[in-house]
Amino acid sequence: MARDYNIVWIVGDALQARYLGCYGCGDDTSPFIDSLASKGVLLEDFYSCSNHTDSSITSMMTGRYPLRHGILHHGRRVGTDELNTLEASGSRFLPEIISDEGFDTISIDWLGRWHRRGYMHYSESWPVNQPKEKIERVLEKLPKPLSKRIKNWVHGRGWCLPARSGQHYTDCAREYVRKNSGKPFFMFLHNWDTHTPFDTLPNKYKKKFHKKPEERELVSTMLSRIKDEKWRDIVRDYHLYGVKYMDEIEALYKGAVNFFDQQVKELVEELEKQGILEKTIIIITGDHGDNGVRDGVFVGHFGLYQPVVHVPLIMAGPKIPKGKRIRGFVQHIDIVPTLLEIIGIEYKGGEYDGKNLTTILSNGTADIREWALTFDGAARHRYSYADGKYKYIYSPVMEEPLIPFDTIGYRYQKELYNLEEDPDEEENIVDKNPGKTSELEKKLCDKIKELEDILVKDLRKNKKGEKDRIRSSASQLSGV
């Protein structure tokens, strides 16, 4: 019965697989998550559907690729056409489905907009209007530089204010668990501590993994290499605010992962304390990863390289096998149909792009697809298509700048990498291997066309929008 379960879905924003111990990091960044993985299932070849949050989380909650649900970009880049497509596509969100089955649905996050769909409670705090929220509102009225300094001072000493604070979010989640009346619940907890600017980290985590090298490059020197003035200002004033040396960036990220691990531990221990851990399915993933620095320039999670698209997925709890590591391509779109199967809810809505993983969770081999497809949420049309040994990154049209800085990858319309021989994706071998390039380009374009055709059928089925509007919002391969 569905009501026999709770679900806690934790997303670390910009959480890279390679910085978790269970995925091979040797710096003891994630001891608790590692132990949780040993008691559940770890998907080794797990890929995000997008490199940006809005489109990625929408794929998580709908079981559909960005082209199917309509949200292709992030933030201000999400236009009216995309919102209209989302509305007309018939996409239903997991919280909508399970709230109809009697679940409490709670999300602790700040994104809002369509991400609120299906939640009984959606806020950065639970309950709302806590004293800390009032303090933060006062700080927001101060001049921005002063406000930032005060907030950094507060977080550095291990206290926390609500806005984008993983510790605050976790404290609210624990409070909900303590006061839960016994009703089954679905909780989505979106932890932002692993995303720059790392300003919510206590000082001990900022310093924990730093090893001072003999030669150090100033962040200001790196900034001088960024050609786009707007991006340069964003990196200086937001992403790397307060960071003086380049060698601090990776150490801060490791500290953020370690802090995230501690918060996961606190929440799981609360579930155990309240006697409901044994009936709670726990999911840990990242919406996308992060490059940090590439080609000597800070690029964050722009681009479709492995540090960005290869993210963790760990599942533990009832009906989840214990101690399994599974190879084979799996993506965020597979989680919703899997969860519904596990908790026993039959969904008769529109088709998923994702697959039910319950069989492969048991047999230990993922053979549901031979590739992974990721959409670039910052570019007009850009995709990556990985088949194991090779990965192809492609833009069918180059009519507008992809991103506001010039790095190696973004000077190419087509990129091909041999991931076995070149895991850091440093040598574009498009010209050296035209046969593989053509093969993967055809497979990629065929898949995009397939998704496009399904979307058109979805829109017609829902009888919303004219054919011309459908095509204008759906077409991804113009110019090919």
JSON list of C-alpha atoms in Angstrom, two decimals, residues 49-50 55 58-59 62 64-73 82 85-86 89 91 333 353 373 375 381 383 444-456 458-459 470-477:
[
{"chain": "A", "resi": 49, "resn": "CYS", "atom": "CA", "xyz": [18.94, 15.58, -17.97]},
{"chain": "A", "resi": 50, "resn": "SER", "atom": "CA", "xyz": [20.09, 19.20, -17.92]},
{"chain": "A", "resi": 55, "resn": "SER", "atom": "CA", "xyz": [14.90, 22.19, -16.35]},
{"chain": "A", "resi": 58, "resn": "THR", "atom": "CA", "xyz": [11.26, 19.63, -13.75]},
{"chain": "A", "resi": 59, "resn": "SER", "atom": "CA", "xyz": [12.59, 16.46, -15.40]},
{"chain": "A", "resi": 62, "resn": "THR", "atom": "CA", "xyz": [7.76, 14.70, -14.30]},
{"chain": "A", "resi": 64, "resn": "ARG", "atom": "CA", "xyz": [10.29, 13.58, -18.87]},
{"chain": "A", "resi": 65, "resn": "TYR", "atom": "CA", "xyz": [13.19, 15.12, -20.76]},
{"chain": "A", "resi": 66, "resn": "PRO", "atom": "CA", "xyz": [13.21, 18.94, -20.97]},
{"chain": "A", "resi": 67, "resn": "LEU", "atom": "CA", "xyz": [11.93, 18.86, -24.55]},
{"chain": "A", "resi": 68, "resn": "ARG", "atom": "CA", "xyz": [8.88, 16.83, -23.45]},
{"chain": "A", "resi": 69, "resn": "HIS", "atom": "CA", "xyz": [7.87, 18.99, -20.49]},
{"chain": "A", "resi": 70, "resn": "GLY", "atom": "CA", "xyz": [8.87, 22.25, -22.16]},
{"chain": "A", "resi": 71, "resn": "ILE", "atom": "CA", "xyz": [11.23, 23.86, -19.63]},
{"chain": "A", "resi": 72, "resn": "LEU", "atom": "CA", "xyz": [14.48, 23.96, -21.58]},
{"chain": "A", "resi": 73, "resn": "HIS", "atom": "CA", "xyz": [16.30, 26.72, -19.75]},
{"chain": "A", "resi": 82, "resn": "GLU", "atom": "CA", "xyz": [8.27, 27.25, -22.48]},
{"chain": "A", "resi": 85, "resn": "THR", "atom": "CA", "xyz": [4.38, 24.21, -23.41]},
{"chain": "A", "resi": 86, "resn": "LEU", "atom": "CA", "xyz": [4.67, 22.96, -19.83]},
{"chain": "A", "resi": 89, "resn": "SER", "atom": "CA", "xyz": [2.09, 19.13, -22.42]},
{"chain": "A", "resi": 91, "resn": "SER", "atom": "CA", "xyz": [3.07, 16.76, -17.65]},
{"chain": "A", "resi": 333, "resn": "ILE", "atom": "CA", "xyz": [13.64, 10.73, -15.62]},
{"chain": "A", "resi": 353, "resn": "ASP", "atom": "CA", "xyz": [10.45, 9.15, -20.96]},
{"chain": "A", "resi": 373, "resn": "LEU", "atom": "CA", "xyz": [21.08, 12.46, -23.25]},
{"chain": "A", "resi": 375, "resn": "PHE", "atom": "CA", "xyz": [20.23, 19.24, -22.59]},
{"chain": "A", "resi": 381, "resn": "HIS", "atom": "CA", "xyz": [20.17, 24.31, -28.74]},
{"chain": "A", "resi": 383, "resn": "TYR", "atom": "CA", "xyz": [23.06, 18.57, -26.24]},
{"chain": "A", "resi": 444, "resn": "LEU", "atom": "CA", "xyz": [21.28, 12.27, -31.22]},
{"chain": "A", "resi": 445, "resn": "CYS", "atom": "CA", "xyz": [19.20, 14.00, -33.89]},
{"chain": "A", "resi": 446, "resn": "ASP", "atom": "CA", "xyz": [16.95, 10.96, -34.24]},
{"chain": "A", "resi": 447, "resn": "LYS", "atom": "CA", "xyz": [16.30, 10.99, -30.50]},
{"chain": "A", "resi": 448, "resn": "ILE", "atom": "CA", "xyz": [15.54, 14.72, -30.44]},
{"chain": "A", "resi": 449, "resn": "LYS", "atom": "CA", "xyz": [13.18, 14.27, -33.39]},
{"chain": "A", "resi": 450, "resn": "GLU", "atom": "CA", "xyz": [11.46, 11.39, -31.59]},
{"chain": "A", "resi": 451, "resn": "LEU", "atom": "CA", "xyz": [10.93, 13.52, -28.47]},
{"chain": "A", "resi": 452, "resn": "GLU", "atom": "CA", "xyz": [9.75, 16.42, -30.59]},
{"chain": "A", "resi": 453, "resn": "ASP", "atom": "CA", "xyz": [7.15, 14.26, -32.35]},
{"chain": "A", "resi": 454, "resn": "ILE", "atom": "CA", "xyz": [5.88, 12.87, -29.03]},
{"chain": "A", "resi": 455, "resn": "LEU", "atom": "CA", "xyz": [5.56, 16.39, -27.65]},
{"chain": "A", "resi": 456, "resn": "VAL", "atom": "CA", "xyz": [3.49, 17.47, -30.63]},
{"chain": "A", "resi": 458, "resn": "ASP", "atom": "CA", "xyz": [0.94, 15.45, -26.33]},
{"chain": "A", "resi": 459, "resn": "LEU", "atom": "CA", "xyz": [-0.04, 19.00, -27.17]},
{"chain": "A", "resi": 470, "resn": "ILE", "atom": "CA", "xyz": [3.49, 23.89, -31.01]},
{"chain": "A", "resi": 471, "resn": "ARG", "atom": "CA", "xyz": [6.20, 23.70, -33.62]},
{"chain": "A", "resi": 472, "resn": "SER", "atom": "CA", "xyz": [7.77, 27.00, -32.63]},
{"chain": "A", "resi": 473, "resn": "SER", "atom": "CA", "xyz": [8.19, 25.85, -29.04]},
{"chain": "A", "resi": 474, "resn": "ALA", "atom": "CA", "xyz": [9.07, 22.26, -29.79]},
{"chain": "A", "resi": 475, "resn": "SER", "atom": "CA", "xyz": [11.43, 22.44, -32.73]},
{"chain": "A", "resi": 476, "resn": "GLN", "atom": "CA", "xyz": [15.01, 21.88, -31.62]},
{"chain": "A", "resi": 477, "resn": "LEU", "atom": "CA", "xyz": [16.66, 20.89, -34.89]}
]
